[in-house]
Short mmCIF file of C-alpha atoms and ligand atoms in Angstrom, two decimals:
data_model
loop_
_atom_site.label_atom_id
_atom_site.label_comp_id
_atom_site.label_asym_id
_atom_site.label_seq_id
_atom_site.Cartn_x
_atom_site.Cartn_y
_atom_site.Cartn_z
CA MET A 229 -0.57 0.03 0.16
CA TRP A 230 0.74 3.66 -0.61
CA ASP A 231 1.40 6.16 1.43
CA LEU A 232 -1.80 7.41 1.08
CA PRO A 233 -1.12 11.39 2.29
CA ASN A 234 -3.34 12.78 5.28
CA VAL A 235 -4.05 15.16 3.88
CA PRO A 236 -1.81 16.40 0.40
CA ALA A 237 0.62 19.01 1.55
CA ILE A 238 -1.46 21.35 -2.00
CA PHE A 239 -3.49 23.01 -0.42
CA TYR A 240 -2.21 26.22 2.41
CA ASN A 241 -1.31 28.91 0.09
CA GLY A 242 1.13 28.73 -2.78
CA ARG A 243 3.40 29.60 -1.05
CA LYS A 244 3.63 27.56 2.07
CA GLN A 245 3.08 23.90 -0.61
CA VAL A 246 5.41 21.61 -0.62
CA ARG A 247 6.36 20.39 -3.77
CA ARG A 248 6.14 16.19 -4.48
CA HIS A 249 7.50 14.21 -7.15
CA SER A 250 4.74 11.63 -8.40
CA SER A 251 7.34 9.32 -8.65
CA ASP A 252 6.54 5.03 -8.26
CA TRP A 253 3.33 3.47 -10.63
CA ARG A 254 4.20 0.25 -10.04
CA ASN A 255 2.64 -2.18 -12.21
CA VAL A 256 0.37 0.43 -13.91
CA SER A 257 2.05 2.04 -16.50
CA SER A 258 -0.77 3.07 -19.52
CA GLU A 259 -2.33 5.98 -19.13
CA ILE A 260 -5.52 6.23 -17.44
CA LYS A 261 -7.12 9.01 -19.93
CA ILE A 262 -10.50 10.99 -18.73
CA ALA A 263 -13.31 12.29 -19.84
CA GLU A 264 -14.24 14.87 -16.92
CA LEU A 265 -17.97 16.13 -17.63
CA PHE A 266 -19.76 19.61 -16.22
CA ALA A 267 -16.09 20.59 -15.09
CA GLY A 268 -16.30 23.88 -13.67
CA VAL A 269 -13.23 24.66 -13.63
CA GLY A 270 -11.33 21.36 -12.83
CA GLY A 271 -11.72 20.00 -9.96
CA PHE A 272 -11.61 16.25 -10.66
CA ARG A 273 -8.73 17.09 -12.42
CA LEU A 274 -5.99 18.92 -10.15
CA GLY A 275 -7.50 16.15 -7.73
CA LEU A 276 -6.75 13.54 -10.58
CA ASP A 277 -3.70 14.74 -13.20
CA GLY A 278 -2.25 17.13 -10.47
CA TYR A 279 -1.01 20.51 -11.29
CA ASP A 280 2.69 20.52 -13.09
CA ASP A 281 4.06 24.15 -14.61
CA PRO A 282 7.06 25.37 -14.90
CA GLU A 283 6.27 29.37 -14.92
CA HIS A 284 3.08 29.01 -12.57
CA PRO A 285 5.31 26.65 -9.45
CA ASP A 286 2.38 28.00 -6.81
CA PHE A 287 -0.41 26.69 -8.61
CA TYR A 288 0.95 23.17 -8.57
CA MET A 289 -0.63 20.00 -7.10
CA PRO A 290 0.01 16.11 -6.98
CA SER A 291 -1.06 14.34 -9.59
CA ALA A 292 -3.07 10.75 -7.93
CA GLY A 293 -1.79 8.69 -10.79
CA PRO A 294 -1.70 8.13 -14.44
CA PHE A 295 -4.56 10.95 -15.18
CA LYS A 296 -4.83 12.77 -18.54
CA THR A 297 -7.56 14.68 -18.67
CA VAL A 298 -8.04 14.49 -22.46
CA TRP A 299 -11.12 15.76 -23.34
CA ALA A 300 -13.64 18.32 -20.98
CA ASN A 301 -17.03 20.37 -21.32
CA GLN A 302 -18.20 22.74 -19.00
CA TRP A 303 -21.29 25.53 -20.31
CA GLU A 304 -22.97 27.25 -17.17
CA PRO A 305 -27.08 28.11 -18.57
CA GLY A 306 -27.47 30.72 -19.81
CA SER A 307 -25.40 34.08 -22.81
CA ASP A 308 -21.33 34.46 -23.55
CA ARG A 309 -21.13 36.31 -20.20
CA ARG A 310 -21.71 33.21 -18.21
CA GLN A 311 -18.73 31.43 -19.34
CA PHE A 312 -16.26 32.02 -16.17
CA ALA A 313 -16.20 28.99 -15.35
CA ALA A 314 -15.14 27.68 -18.99
CA ARG A 315 -12.26 30.34 -19.14
CA CYS A 316 -11.04 29.56 -16.04
CA TYR A 317 -10.52 25.91 -17.27
CA LYS A 318 -8.70 27.35 -20.42
CA ALA A 319 -6.69 29.83 -18.87
CA HIS A 320 -4.92 27.08 -16.70
CA PHE A 321 -4.78 23.46 -19.04
CA GLY A 322 -4.43 25.00 -23.17
CA GLU A 323 -7.68 27.56 -25.44
CA ASN A 324 -8.52 23.85 -26.04
CA SER A 325 -8.78 22.17 -22.65
CA VAL A 326 -12.66 22.35 -23.03
CA VAL A 327 -16.11 22.37 -25.10
CA ASN A 328 -18.36 25.55 -23.43
CA GLU A 329 -21.29 24.13 -25.37
CA ASP A 330 -24.08 22.55 -23.42
CA ILE A 331 -23.90 18.72 -23.06
CA HIS A 332 -26.99 17.96 -24.69
CA ALA A 333 -25.13 19.64 -28.13
CA VAL A 334 -22.84 17.81 -28.22
CA LEU A 335 -24.16 14.03 -27.76
CA ASP A 336 -25.78 15.15 -30.53
CA GLU A 337 -22.84 16.26 -32.21
CA TYR A 338 -21.11 13.17 -31.20
CA GLU A 339 -24.20 10.67 -32.34
CA ALA A 340 -24.23 12.81 -35.69
CA GLY A 341 -20.82 11.85 -36.47
CA THR A 342 -20.00 15.67 -37.18
CA ILE A 343 -17.46 15.93 -34.27
CA ASP A 344 -15.51 13.84 -32.19
CA ILE A 345 -15.18 13.22 -28.89
CA PRO A 346 -11.80 10.79 -28.21
CA ASP A 347 -11.95 7.22 -26.31
CA VAL A 348 -11.08 7.07 -23.27
CA ASP A 349 -10.85 5.01 -19.00
CA MET A 350 -12.99 6.98 -17.32
CA VAL A 351 -15.59 9.13 -17.11
CA VAL A 352 -15.78 11.94 -14.42
CA GLY A 353 -18.60 15.17 -12.88
CA GLY A 354 -20.02 16.54 -10.34
CA PHE A 355 -23.55 16.90 -11.05
CA PRO A 356 -27.16 18.41 -9.97
CA CYS A 357 -29.19 16.30 -7.90
CA GLN A 358 -32.43 16.10 -10.21
CA ASP A 359 -35.60 14.64 -10.61
CA TYR A 360 -34.45 11.30 -13.16
CA SER A 361 -37.92 9.87 -13.31
CA VAL A 362 -38.04 8.38 -16.18
CA ALA A 363 -40.85 7.77 -18.81
CA ARG A 364 -40.79 5.13 -20.58
CA THR A 365 -40.55 4.72 -24.76
CA LEU A 366 -40.58 2.13 -27.30
CA SER A 367 -39.20 4.36 -29.48
CA GLN A 368 -35.80 4.65 -27.62
CA ALA A 369 -33.35 1.50 -27.38
CA SER A 370 -32.57 1.76 -23.78
CA GLY A 371 -36.22 1.88 -23.51
CA ILE A 372 -37.00 4.68 -21.22
CA GLU A 373 -36.13 8.20 -21.70
CA GLY A 374 -35.14 11.59 -18.70
CA LYS A 375 -36.21 14.48 -18.81
CA LYS A 376 -34.99 17.21 -20.60
CA GLY A 377 -31.74 19.39 -18.68
CA VAL A 378 -31.84 16.40 -16.37
CA LEU A 379 -27.76 15.91 -16.51
CA TRP A 380 -28.07 12.23 -14.88
CA TRP A 381 -29.09 11.16 -18.84
CA ASP A 382 -26.41 13.39 -20.53
CA ILE A 383 -24.09 10.73 -18.42
CA TYR A 384 -25.56 7.74 -19.02
CA ARG A 385 -25.66 8.69 -23.09
CA PHE A 386 -22.53 10.03 -23.13
CA LEU A 387 -21.48 5.81 -21.51
CA ARG A 388 -24.19 4.41 -24.00
CA LEU A 389 -22.34 6.36 -26.97
CA LYS A 390 -18.75 4.63 -25.97
CA HIS A 391 -20.05 1.43 -26.11
CA LEU A 392 -21.74 1.62 -29.61
CA PRO A 393 -19.60 -0.87 -31.62
CA GLY A 394 -15.32 1.05 -32.74
CA ARG A 395 -15.80 2.83 -29.34
CA LYS A 396 -14.03 2.07 -26.58
CA ALA A 397 -16.30 1.77 -23.41
CA PRO A 398 -14.76 3.29 -20.40
CA ARG A 399 -13.69 1.28 -17.34
CA TYR A 400 -14.15 3.21 -14.86
CA CYS A 401 -16.40 6.25 -13.68
CA LEU A 402 -16.32 8.72 -11.03
CA PHE A 403 -19.46 10.74 -9.77
CA GLU A 404 -20.02 13.39 -7.10
CA ASN A 405 -23.30 14.55 -5.61
CA VAL A 406 -24.64 15.87 -2.95
CA ASP A 407 -25.85 13.08 -0.77
CA ARG A 408 -29.47 13.58 -1.18
CA LEU A 409 -29.62 11.77 -3.38
CA LEU A 410 -29.55 8.58 -2.10
CA LYS A 411 -33.11 9.99 -0.45
CA SER A 412 -35.11 11.90 -3.02
CA PRO A 413 -37.33 12.23 -3.84
CA ALA A 414 -39.71 12.62 -0.52
CA SER A 415 -42.60 10.58 -2.02
CA GLN A 416 -40.23 7.68 -3.41
CA ARG A 417 -37.11 7.96 -1.20
CA GLY A 418 -34.18 5.89 -3.25
CA ARG A 419 -36.18 6.13 -6.60
CA ASP A 420 -33.20 8.38 -8.11
CA PHE A 421 -29.90 6.53 -6.75
CA ALA A 422 -32.00 3.51 -7.83
CA ILE A 423 -32.35 4.90 -10.98
CA ILE A 424 -28.56 5.96 -10.94
CA LEU A 425 -27.88 2.47 -9.58
CA SER A 426 -29.34 0.14 -12.08
CA CYS A 427 -28.43 2.69 -15.32
CA LEU A 428 -25.07 2.03 -14.64
CA ALA A 429 -25.54 -2.02 -14.11
CA SER A 430 -27.44 -1.70 -17.16
CA LEU A 431 -23.67 -1.58 -18.54
CA GLY A 432 -22.44 -4.00 -16.88
CA TYR A 433 -20.59 -1.34 -14.50
CA ALA A 434 -19.95 -2.47 -10.55
CA VAL A 435 -20.02 -0.10 -7.98
CA GLU A 436 -18.75 1.24 -4.97
CA TRP A 437 -20.42 4.38 -3.52
CA ARG A 438 -19.65 6.84 0.06
CA VAL A 439 -20.81 10.28 1.63
CA ILE A 440 -17.74 11.76 2.98
CA ASN A 441 -17.41 14.30 4.32
CA SER A 442 -14.26 16.42 4.23
CA ALA A 443 -13.66 17.00 6.77
CA GLU A 444 -13.57 13.75 9.02
CA TYR A 445 -10.71 13.26 6.43
CA GLY A 446 -8.99 16.21 8.11
CA PHE A 447 -10.22 18.52 5.06
CA PRO A 448 -10.64 22.45 6.61
CA GLN A 449 -14.16 22.15 4.74
CA ARG A 450 -17.05 20.56 6.32
CA ARG A 451 -18.67 19.29 3.33
CA LYS A 452 -20.45 16.02 3.25
CA ARG A 453 -20.89 14.76 -0.84
CA VAL A 454 -21.68 11.19 -2.09
CA TYR A 455 -19.08 9.37 -4.15
CA ILE A 456 -19.82 7.36 -6.77
CA PHE A 457 -17.51 5.10 -8.73
CA ALA A 458 -17.85 2.68 -11.34
CA GLU A 459 -16.01 -0.25 -13.01
CA LYS A 460 -16.51 -2.60 -16.24
CA THR A 461 -15.18 -5.71 -14.82
CA PRO A 462 -15.74 -9.24 -15.76
CA GLU A 463 -14.90 -10.34 -11.85
CA SER A 464 -17.61 -11.35 -10.11
CA TRP A 465 -17.37 -8.91 -6.71
CA ASN A 466 -17.51 -10.25 -3.38
CA LEU A 467 -20.22 -6.82 -2.02
CA GLU A 468 -19.02 -7.48 1.69
CA GLY A 469 -15.74 -7.84 0.93
CA ARG A 470 -15.83 -4.29 -1.43
CA LEU A 471 -16.97 -2.36 1.31
CA ALA A 472 -14.76 -3.19 4.27
CA ASN A 473 -11.72 -3.46 1.89
CA GLY A 474 -12.38 -0.99 -1.97
CA VAL A 475 -11.17 1.37 -3.61
CA MET A 476 -13.67 3.55 -1.56
CA ALA A 477 -11.98 1.96 2.19
CA LYS A 478 -8.83 2.35 0.88
CA ALA A 479 -9.52 5.87 0.08
CA PHE A 480 -11.61 6.88 3.64
CA PRO A 481 -10.58 3.94 5.64
CA ILE A 482 -13.09 2.12 7.65
CA LEU A 483 -13.58 1.22 10.29
CA PRO A 484 -14.72 -1.68 10.82
CA VAL A 485 -17.68 -2.82 9.26
CA GLU A 486 -20.64 -4.04 12.39
CA SER A 487 -23.58 -4.37 10.30
CA SER A 488 -24.91 -4.43 6.33
CA PHE A 489 -27.94 -4.31 4.69
CA GLU A 490 -28.96 -6.59 1.31
CA LEU A 491 -31.22 -5.11 -1.05
CA GLN A 492 -32.10 -5.61 -4.67
CA LEU A 493 -32.38 -2.82 -6.99
CA PHE A 494 -35.50 -3.68 -10.27
CA GLU A 495 -33.23 -4.47 -13.10
CA ASN A 496 -34.81 -1.97 -15.41
CA PRO A 497 -34.23 1.57 -14.49
CA ALA A 498 -38.16 1.99 -15.78
CA ASP A 499 -39.03 -0.48 -13.04
CA ASN A 500 -37.44 1.43 -10.03
CA SER A 501 -38.89 4.73 -11.45
CA ASP A 502 -42.33 3.18 -10.89
CA LYS A 503 -42.25 0.98 -8.00
CA PHE A 504 -38.55 1.50 -6.03
CA GLY A 505 -39.12 3.14 -2.67
CA VAL A 506 -43.55 3.75 -2.89
CA GLY A 507 -44.54 3.56 1.09
CA MET A 508 -40.94 3.71 1.47
CA LYS A 509 -40.58 6.59 4.87
CA THR A 510 -36.66 5.69 4.83
CA SER A 511 -34.41 5.30 1.88
CA PRO A 512 -32.49 2.10 2.01
CA PHE A 513 -29.25 3.17 1.26
CA ARG A 514 -27.03 4.41 3.66
CA ALA A 515 -23.79 5.72 3.46
CA ALA A 516 -21.39 3.67 1.83
CA GLY A 517 -22.74 0.80 -0.63
CA VAL A 518 -21.78 -1.72 -2.84
CA MET A 519 -23.82 -2.48 -6.37
CA GLN A 520 -23.19 -4.95 -8.71
CA GLY A 521 -25.58 -6.82 -11.28
CA CYS A 522 -28.63 -5.24 -9.86
CA ARG A 523 -27.51 -6.42 -6.01
CA VAL A 524 -26.98 -4.02 -3.59
CA VAL A 525 -25.16 -3.96 -0.08
CA THR A 526 -24.90 -0.93 2.17
CA ALA A 527 -24.00 0.26 5.43
CA ASP A 528 -23.69 3.57 7.82
CA VAL A 529 -19.27 3.62 8.48
CA LEU A 530 -17.72 5.85 10.97
CA GLU A 531 -14.21 7.48 9.64
CA ASP A 532 -11.57 5.81 10.87
CA PHE A 533 -8.86 8.46 10.80
CA HIS A 534 -5.62 9.56 12.48
CA GLY A 535 -3.60 12.11 9.86
CA ASP A 536 -3.67 16.03 10.59
CA ARG A 537 -7.31 18.05 11.10
CA LYS A 538 -6.64 21.43 8.44
CA THR A 539 -9.26 23.85 10.47
CA LEU A 540 -10.41 27.53 9.25
CA GLY A 541 -7.70 29.94 10.34
CA ASP A 542 -5.26 27.48 8.40
CA VAL A 543 -6.86 28.71 4.97
CA LEU A 544 -6.81 32.82 6.29
CA VAL A 545 -4.16 35.11 3.74
CA SER A 546 -2.55 38.09 5.22
CA GLU A 547 -4.82 40.80 6.45
CA SER A 548 -2.61 43.38 4.17
CA GLU A 549 -3.48 41.36 1.24
CA VAL A 550 -7.27 41.51 2.41
CA PRO A 551 -9.94 44.40 0.63
CA GLU A 552 -11.20 46.36 3.18
CA GLU A 553 -15.19 46.69 0.68
CA TYR A 554 -14.56 42.70 3.65
CA TYR A 555 -14.83 44.19 6.48
CA VAL A 556 -18.44 43.88 7.93
CA ARG A 557 -19.55 47.35 8.22
CA GLU A 558 -20.44 49.12 11.76
CA GLU A 559 -24.22 50.53 10.16
CA LYS A 560 -24.46 46.01 8.85
CA LEU A 561 -23.60 44.74 11.70
CA GLY A 562 -26.66 44.58 13.47
CA ASP A 563 -28.49 42.92 9.69
CA TRP A 564 -25.79 40.63 10.32
CA LYS A 565 -26.87 39.78 13.83
CA TYR A 566 -30.58 39.33 13.26
CA LEU A 567 -29.42 36.93 10.86
CA LYS A 568 -26.44 34.11 12.51
CA GLY A 569 -29.28 34.53 15.52
CA ALA A 570 -31.49 32.66 17.02
CA LYS A 571 -35.42 33.64 15.36
CA ARG A 572 -39.06 32.54 16.76
CA GLU A 573 -41.72 34.32 15.19
CA PRO A 574 -44.49 34.91 13.25
CA ARG A 575 -44.22 34.77 9.27
CA LYS A 576 -47.15 34.99 6.91
CA ASN A 577 -47.12 33.50 3.53
CA LYS A 578 -47.23 35.95 0.61
CA LYS A 579 -48.88 33.27 -2.60
CA THR A 580 -50.88 32.37 -0.18
CA GLY A 581 -51.89 33.83 3.39
CA TYR A 582 -50.84 31.07 5.20
CA GLU A 583 -49.45 32.08 8.61
CA TYR A 584 -47.07 30.25 10.66
CA MET A 585 -43.99 29.98 13.62
CA TYR A 586 -40.81 30.38 12.28
CA THR A 587 -37.45 29.03 14.53
CA GLU A 588 -34.42 28.55 14.02
CA GLY A 589 -31.24 28.32 16.05
CA ALA A 590 -28.18 30.46 16.09
CA MET A 591 -25.04 29.70 14.12
CA SER A 592 -21.70 31.12 15.32
CA PHE A 593 -21.33 33.93 15.30
CA PRO A 594 -18.04 34.52 14.37
CA ASP A 595 -16.82 31.07 13.06
CA ALA A 596 -14.60 28.99 14.77
CA LEU A 597 -11.18 29.19 13.33
CA ASP A 598 -9.91 26.58 15.10
CA LYS A 599 -12.37 23.86 12.57
CA PRO A 600 -13.25 22.69 9.11
CA SER A 601 -15.40 25.62 7.76
CA ARG A 602 -18.78 25.26 7.39
CA THR A 603 -20.13 23.65 3.48
CA ILE A 604 -18.71 26.82 0.81
CA LEU A 605 -22.62 27.41 -1.28
CA THR A 606 -22.14 29.41 -4.33
CA GLY A 607 -23.91 32.78 -2.55
CA GLU A 608 -21.47 33.29 -0.41
CA GLY A 609 -19.68 36.49 -2.44
CA GLY A 610 -20.74 39.87 -2.39
CA THR A 611 -21.27 42.63 0.45
CA THR A 612 -25.14 41.69 1.31
CA PRO A 613 -25.28 40.06 5.64
CA SER A 614 -26.71 36.12 5.03
CA ARG A 615 -26.93 33.90 7.11
CA PHE A 616 -24.90 31.05 5.37
CA LYS A 617 -22.32 33.41 4.42
CA HIS A 618 -19.00 32.50 6.42
CA VAL A 619 -17.63 35.38 8.63
CA ILE A 620 -14.32 35.91 11.12
CA GLU A 621 -12.91 37.27 13.46
CA THR A 622 -9.08 38.88 12.63
CA PRO A 623 -6.24 39.03 15.13
CA ASP A 624 -7.39 43.22 16.40
CA GLY A 625 -10.56 42.24 16.72
CA ARG A 626 -12.56 43.26 13.10
CA LEU A 627 -15.51 40.86 11.60
CA ARG A 628 -15.26 40.01 7.62
CA ARG A 629 -16.46 38.00 4.51
CA LEU A 630 -13.50 35.25 2.88
CA VAL A 631 -11.44 36.35 0.33
CA PRO A 632 -12.28 34.19 -2.72
CA ASP A 633 -8.05 33.17 -1.82
CA GLU A 634 -8.85 31.99 1.65
CA LEU A 635 -13.10 29.47 -0.32
CA ASP A 636 -10.17 28.36 -3.17
CA GLN A 637 -8.58 26.57 -0.14
CA LEU A 638 -11.15 25.74 1.80
CA GLN A 639 -12.30 23.44 -1.78
CA CYS A 640 -8.28 22.25 -2.02
CA PHE A 641 -7.54 24.10 -5.02
CA PRO A 642 -4.09 26.49 -5.09
CA ALA A 643 -5.02 30.11 -3.50
CA GLY A 644 -5.70 32.41 -7.08
CA TRP A 645 -7.05 29.36 -8.87
CA THR A 646 -9.70 31.22 -9.84
CA ASN A 647 -8.03 34.87 -10.18
CA THR A 648 -8.36 34.59 -14.07
CA GLY A 649 -10.47 37.61 -14.90
CA MET A 650 -13.41 36.74 -12.52
CA THR A 651 -15.63 38.87 -10.12
CA ASP A 652 -15.25 37.89 -6.98
CA GLY A 653 -18.62 37.19 -6.90
CA GLN A 654 -17.61 35.00 -9.76
CA ARG A 655 -15.36 33.52 -7.76
CA ALA A 656 -17.00 32.79 -4.95
CA PHE A 657 -20.07 31.01 -7.67
CA CYS A 658 -17.35 28.72 -9.28
CA MET A 659 -15.87 27.59 -5.82
CA GLY A 660 -19.54 26.72 -3.93
CA ASN A 661 -20.25 24.71 -7.30
CA ALA A 662 -16.56 23.29 -7.34
CA LEU A 663 -15.70 19.52 -4.80
CA VAL A 664 -12.67 19.70 -2.06
CA THR A 665 -9.77 18.65 -5.08
CA GLY A 666 -8.57 15.89 -2.20
CA ILE A 667 -11.06 13.76 -2.44
CA PRO A 668 -10.67 12.68 -6.17
CA HIS A 669 -7.08 12.98 -5.20
CA ARG A 670 -7.11 10.09 -2.61
CA ILE A 671 -9.76 8.02 -4.44
CA GLY A 672 -7.07 8.28 -7.84
CA ARG A 673 -4.54 7.03 -5.82
CA ALA A 674 -6.53 4.14 -4.12
CA LEU A 675 -8.14 2.89 -6.87
CA VAL A 676 -4.53 3.03 -8.64
CA ASP A 677 -2.96 0.83 -5.85
CA PHE A 678 -5.98 -1.53 -5.99
CA ALA A 679 -5.51 -1.61 -9.84
CA SER A 680 -1.08 -2.61 -8.92
CA GLU A 681 -2.08 -5.05 -6.26
C1 SAM B 113 -21.80 21.11 -9.87
S1 SAM B 113 -21.11 21.43 -10.64
C2 SAM B 113 -19.57 21.25 -11.05
C3 SAM B 113 -17.99 21.65 -11.18
C4 SAM B 113 -17.21 20.56 -11.14
N1 SAM B 113 -16.56 20.02 -10.58
C5 SAM B 113 -15.47 22.24 -10.54
O1 SAM B 113 -14.94 21.48 -10.01
O2 SAM B 113 -15.32 23.44 -10.84
C6 SAM B 113 -21.15 21.20 -11.86
C7 SAM B 113 -21.01 21.64 -13.19
O3 SAM B 113 -22.27 21.34 -14.91
C8 SAM B 113 -22.12 22.83 -15.99
N2 SAM B 113 -23.15 22.61 -16.04
C9 SAM B 113 -24.41 22.87 -15.71
N3 SAM B 113 -25.29 22.64 -16.86
C10 SAM B 113 -24.77 21.38 -18.08
C11 SAM B 113 -25.19 21.17 -19.28
N4 SAM B 113 -26.67 21.74 -19.87
N5 SAM B 113 -23.83 21.10 -20.16
C12 SAM B 113 -22.68 21.40 -19.00
N6 SAM B 113 -22.26 21.74 -17.94
C13 SAM B 113 -23.15 21.89 -17.80
C14 SAM B 113 -22.73 23.93 -14.76
O4 SAM B 113 -21.89 25.61 -15.30
C15 SAM B 113 -21.88 23.76 -13.64
O5 SAM B 113 -20.71 24.17 -13.58
#
């Protein structure tokens, strides 16, 4: 087993970065070519390929193995002005590094043969939690049709197109989503995840998933996301063994699993759409799980991590670098305190006129510097007071919001990564959308390690 770094030494300001050598990939000699979907500002790419440009030593990040992203797609719905994430991606990886067009249109063109997408060994991407229900159609080969604009169906279509004769089926997939995906929708608990798993099973993939709270593995942000690793394999997996010792467990060690649950999915995603979770109050999918051939083993798991633990205080820049607009203005302090505080007050729904008692607890204000931060969201930027934006107390007792370089580092991007001509609000938006790059990094390292055994 390799030395998996406790926390990859990437992350704490360019100035403090330690250069590491991505030396020995042992038996894994061939390159793992990647297509990055919904690429944003390149979180998967940074975590897996790393970044090594002698002209930008401050942005150095170690690679997780012989990974090479050869194709990427990123398009923010809206006008050209909204394409700031794709511009950031191009600024770092080259003008032709990303196709900046709606994935749906890109796949139409690929299917029509008017563009090519290179064959890859691995497909990665973070996609939103949407309604994945399907309608049955006889016209579609798969027998199902998802709603337009629901991005899972573009991932599935990408994979299906890559399974056509003359193409190379990707061996691995790695996807990221909010942990709510395991439970949604409220009316049919777990249905959407069952649909996703059965889609992957229909193409011959076996799956490991884990809900990972990055702070539990030493990263400076509490961010809970589900990571779905899929492998196309002729081997029959021992599901319990894989749960305890698979790629995910290698990347994110867990205590011995005490009890697990087994279930069987419908093979046809449309059947899962119609019937899975009907009448169930809770989802059967737990924080960790394994699936092959629609048979699932799932369990609650506890982290077993003994490395360094980083905090919000570890990513702060020097106060001399903080522009004045980031400090909370005296006349706005009351608004901040009200929004962060506990409430119990009558409210009225503007549309229906319905009156109710609104309650919420107090948030820590200012945010603790000796703990990992709360999850950063896309609305973190801007001066308007808000309940969820972070506010810290400076050494001289002033209160301020986080600057973009600090948000970059909370996601384990190098400080300044999103400083590519965007506004500060756009930088915050990109980081709210992105992921903790150390998570795919550790999964990538564990995958290579696993493949070399
Ligand atoms: C959850 S974010 C993923 C961010 C990325 N992992 C990163 O590290 O920055 C989803 C991304 O999908 C992009 N997106 C949304 N709809 C899209 C579409 N129809 N085609 C291509 N990309 C889309 C969004 O602009 C957003 O950047």
